[in-house]
Amino acid sequence: MKKPRFETLQAKKLIGKRLTMSFANNKTGELWGSFMPLRKIIGQAIGNDLYSLQVYEPDFFTHFNPHRSFEKWAAIEVANFDTIPEGMETFTLVGGLYAVFLHKGSNTDTSTFQYIFSTWLPNSEYILDNRPHFELLGAKYKNASSDSEEEIWIPVRLKG
C-alpha cells in the first residue's frame, strides 16, 4: 500500500441526504439510491465530485463494534445554502488536516481501510482527529468495478 498525501482541507458546504447505520447493518446502497436521482436538482453545485461522508462518535474506533451506529451522508459540495431541495439537508464539513489515500478497485474491497486502520495509522506519527471521515468520488469512480478509483480522506492530527 502507498503512503498517503496530506491535505489541509478548508471548510466546505455540502447538501445531501443522511442515514444512521452500522457496519453490520449497512444502508449505503439505500442512501445513495435515494440521493442520486435528486442530485441534479441541487443548485449551486461546485463540480461533480460526490462525498460519501461518515460522522462517528469520538471513541468509535477505540471501542469498535460493527453494530454501533454512525451517520452516513451522500452529498455534493455547493457554493451556498440559499436553496435546499425538499428532502435534502445541509452539512458544513469543518476544515483540518487529512491523510488522503487512493483506493483502486471495487467499493466492496475493504483492503485499503484495513491497511489504514491496522497498519498505517498505528505505525504513523498521527492519531485520528474527531472530524468526519469521507470518500471523494470523482470522475474515475465506478462503484463496484475493479478499475474504479476514489480518495479516502481520514482526519488526523499529530500525536502528543
Short mmCIF file of C-alpha atoms in Angstrom, two decimals:
data_model
loop_
_atom_site.label_atom_id
_atom_site.label_comp_id
_atom_site.label_asym_id
_atom_site.label_seq_id
_atom_site.Cartn_x
_atom_site.Cartn_y
_atom_site.Cartn_z
CA MET A 1 0.00 0.00 0.00
CA LYS A 2 1.08 3.55 -0.66
CA LYS A 3 1.74 6.25 1.85
CA PRO A 4 -0.91 8.97 2.00
CA ARG A 5 -0.59 12.52 0.87
CA PHE A 6 -1.59 15.14 3.43
CA GLU A 7 -4.09 17.90 2.75
CA THR A 8 -5.29 20.75 4.92
CA LEU A 9 -8.93 20.98 3.96
CA GLN A 10 -10.81 24.27 4.05
CA ALA A 11 -14.40 24.14 5.34
CA LYS A 12 -16.90 23.02 2.71
CA LYS A 13 -20.65 23.42 2.37
CA LEU A 14 -22.42 20.19 1.40
CA ILE A 15 -26.03 19.36 0.57
CA GLY A 16 -27.24 15.80 0.60
CA LYS A 17 -29.05 13.04 2.41
CA ARG A 18 -28.13 11.10 5.53
CA LEU A 19 -28.97 7.82 7.21
CA THR A 20 -27.98 6.29 10.52
CA MET A 21 -26.43 2.85 10.04
CA SER A 22 -23.76 0.48 11.31
CA PHE A 23 -21.18 -1.64 9.54
CA ALA A 24 -23.28 -4.71 10.41
CA ASN A 25 -26.48 -3.05 9.10
CA ASN A 26 -25.03 -1.14 6.15
CA LYS A 27 -27.60 1.03 4.35
CA THR A 28 -25.15 2.70 1.94
CA GLY A 29 -26.96 1.38 -1.15
CA GLU A 30 -30.30 2.67 0.14
CA LEU A 31 -28.77 6.09 0.93
CA TRP A 32 -27.16 6.55 -2.49
CA GLY A 33 -30.23 5.11 -4.22
CA SER A 34 -32.33 7.90 -2.70
CA PHE A 35 -29.71 10.63 -3.32
CA MET A 36 -28.60 10.05 -6.92
CA PRO A 37 -31.96 10.66 -8.66
CA LEU A 38 -32.17 14.06 -6.92
CA ARG A 39 -28.56 15.27 -7.16
CA LYS A 40 -29.16 17.23 -10.40
CA ILE A 41 -31.76 19.44 -8.69
CA ILE A 42 -29.18 20.73 -6.20
CA GLY A 43 -28.40 24.29 -7.26
CA GLN A 44 -25.03 25.98 -6.81
CA ALA A 45 -23.10 22.67 -7.05
CA ILE A 46 -19.33 23.08 -7.19
CA GLY A 47 -18.02 20.42 -9.57
CA ASN A 48 -19.30 16.88 -9.97
CA ASP A 49 -17.40 15.14 -7.17
CA LEU A 50 -19.58 13.31 -4.67
CA TYR A 51 -18.91 12.97 -0.96
CA SER A 52 -19.60 9.74 0.92
CA LEU A 53 -19.16 11.07 4.45
CA GLN A 54 -19.25 9.38 7.86
CA VAL A 55 -19.73 11.07 11.23
CA TYR A 56 -18.51 8.86 14.09
CA GLU A 57 -18.57 9.29 17.89
CA PRO A 58 -15.12 10.28 19.27
CA ASP A 59 -14.38 6.76 20.64
CA PHE A 60 -15.89 4.85 17.70
CA PHE A 61 -12.62 3.26 16.59
CA THR A 62 -11.04 2.80 20.03
CA HIS A 63 -14.10 0.79 21.13
CA PHE A 64 -15.00 -0.62 17.73
CA ASN A 65 -18.19 -2.61 17.43
CA PRO A 66 -19.63 -3.39 13.96
CA HIS A 67 -23.16 -2.95 15.37
CA ARG A 68 -22.51 0.57 16.68
CA SER A 69 -24.36 3.29 14.78
CA PHE A 70 -22.89 6.22 12.89
CA GLU A 71 -24.27 8.80 10.48
CA LYS A 72 -23.51 8.47 6.77
CA TRP A 73 -24.09 11.17 4.15
CA ALA A 74 -24.36 11.15 0.36
CA ALA A 75 -23.62 14.74 -0.64
CA ILE A 76 -22.24 17.24 -3.14
CA GLU A 77 -20.34 20.48 -2.48
CA VAL A 78 -22.25 23.72 -3.02
CA ALA A 79 -21.36 27.40 -3.10
CA ASN A 80 -24.08 28.33 -0.59
CA PHE A 81 -27.15 27.08 1.25
CA ASP A 82 -29.56 29.53 -0.45
CA THR A 83 -31.70 26.76 -2.00
CA ILE A 84 -32.11 23.41 -0.28
CA PRO A 85 -34.19 20.90 -2.23
CA GLU A 86 -37.01 19.18 -0.38
CA GLY A 87 -35.80 16.03 1.35
CA MET A 88 -32.20 17.26 1.45
CA GLU A 89 -30.16 18.69 4.33
CA THR A 90 -27.09 20.87 4.74
CA PHE A 91 -23.79 19.84 6.27
CA THR A 92 -20.75 22.01 6.94
CA LEU A 93 -17.59 19.94 6.70
CA VAL A 94 -15.09 21.60 9.03
CA GLY A 95 -11.55 22.02 7.80
CA GLY A 96 -8.41 20.42 9.10
CA LEU A 97 -5.60 18.00 8.32
CA TYR A 98 -6.42 14.83 6.41
CA ALA A 99 -4.39 11.82 5.33
CA VAL A 100 -5.60 11.02 1.80
CA PHE A 101 -5.31 7.50 0.41
CA LEU A 102 -6.05 6.45 -3.17
CA HIS A 103 -8.23 3.34 -3.34
CA LYS A 104 -8.26 1.42 -6.61
CA GLY A 105 -10.84 -1.30 -7.09
CA SER A 106 -14.39 -2.12 -6.13
CA ASN A 107 -16.14 -0.17 -3.40
CA THR A 108 -16.75 -3.55 -1.70
CA ASP A 109 -12.98 -4.15 -1.32
CA THR A 110 -12.09 -3.10 2.24
CA SER A 111 -8.34 -3.77 1.99
CA THR A 112 -7.41 -0.06 1.87
CA PHE A 113 -9.42 0.66 5.04
CA GLN A 114 -7.88 -2.39 6.74
CA TYR A 115 -4.41 -1.14 5.82
CA ILE A 116 -5.15 2.41 7.07
CA PHE A 117 -6.53 1.38 10.47
CA SER A 118 -4.46 -1.75 11.23
CA THR A 119 -1.07 -0.87 9.68
CA TRP A 120 -0.58 2.74 8.63
CA LEU A 121 -2.26 4.64 11.50
CA PRO A 122 -0.78 2.64 14.43
CA ASN A 123 2.71 2.96 12.90
CA SER A 124 2.42 6.64 11.95
CA GLU A 125 3.06 9.80 13.92
CA TYR A 126 -0.68 10.59 13.69
CA ILE A 127 -3.87 9.80 15.57
CA LEU A 128 -7.47 10.15 14.43
CA ASP A 129 -9.00 13.57 14.85
CA ASN A 130 -12.66 13.85 15.82
CA ARG A 131 -13.95 15.14 12.49
CA PRO A 132 -15.88 13.46 9.66
CA HIS A 133 -14.23 10.83 7.50
CA PHE A 134 -15.15 10.81 3.81
CA GLU A 135 -14.57 9.28 0.43
CA LEU A 136 -14.30 11.63 -2.53
CA LEU A 137 -15.95 10.01 -5.55
CA GLY A 138 -14.65 11.72 -8.67
CA ALA A 139 -14.66 11.07 -12.41
CA LYS A 140 -12.75 7.76 -12.07
CA TYR A 141 -15.22 6.32 -9.54
CA LYS A 142 -17.12 3.36 -11.00
CA ASN A 143 -18.85 1.79 -7.95
CA ALA A 144 -18.18 -1.97 -7.88
CA SER A 145 -15.84 -2.00 -10.89
CA SER A 146 -12.30 -3.35 -10.44
CA ASP A 147 -10.90 -0.29 -12.26
CA SER A 148 -12.71 2.24 -10.04
CA GLU A 149 -10.75 4.91 -8.13
CA GLU A 150 -11.69 7.01 -5.12
CA GLU A 151 -9.92 9.02 -2.45
CA ILE A 152 -10.28 8.08 1.21
CA TRP A 153 -9.89 11.12 3.49
CA ILE A 154 -9.02 10.31 7.13
CA PRO A 155 -8.99 13.18 9.69
CA VAL A 156 -5.70 13.15 11.58
CA ARG A 157 -3.56 15.19 13.95
CA LEU A 158 -0.05 14.69 15.21
CA LYS A 159 0.39 12.53 18.32
CA GLY A 160 1.12 14.40 21.50
#
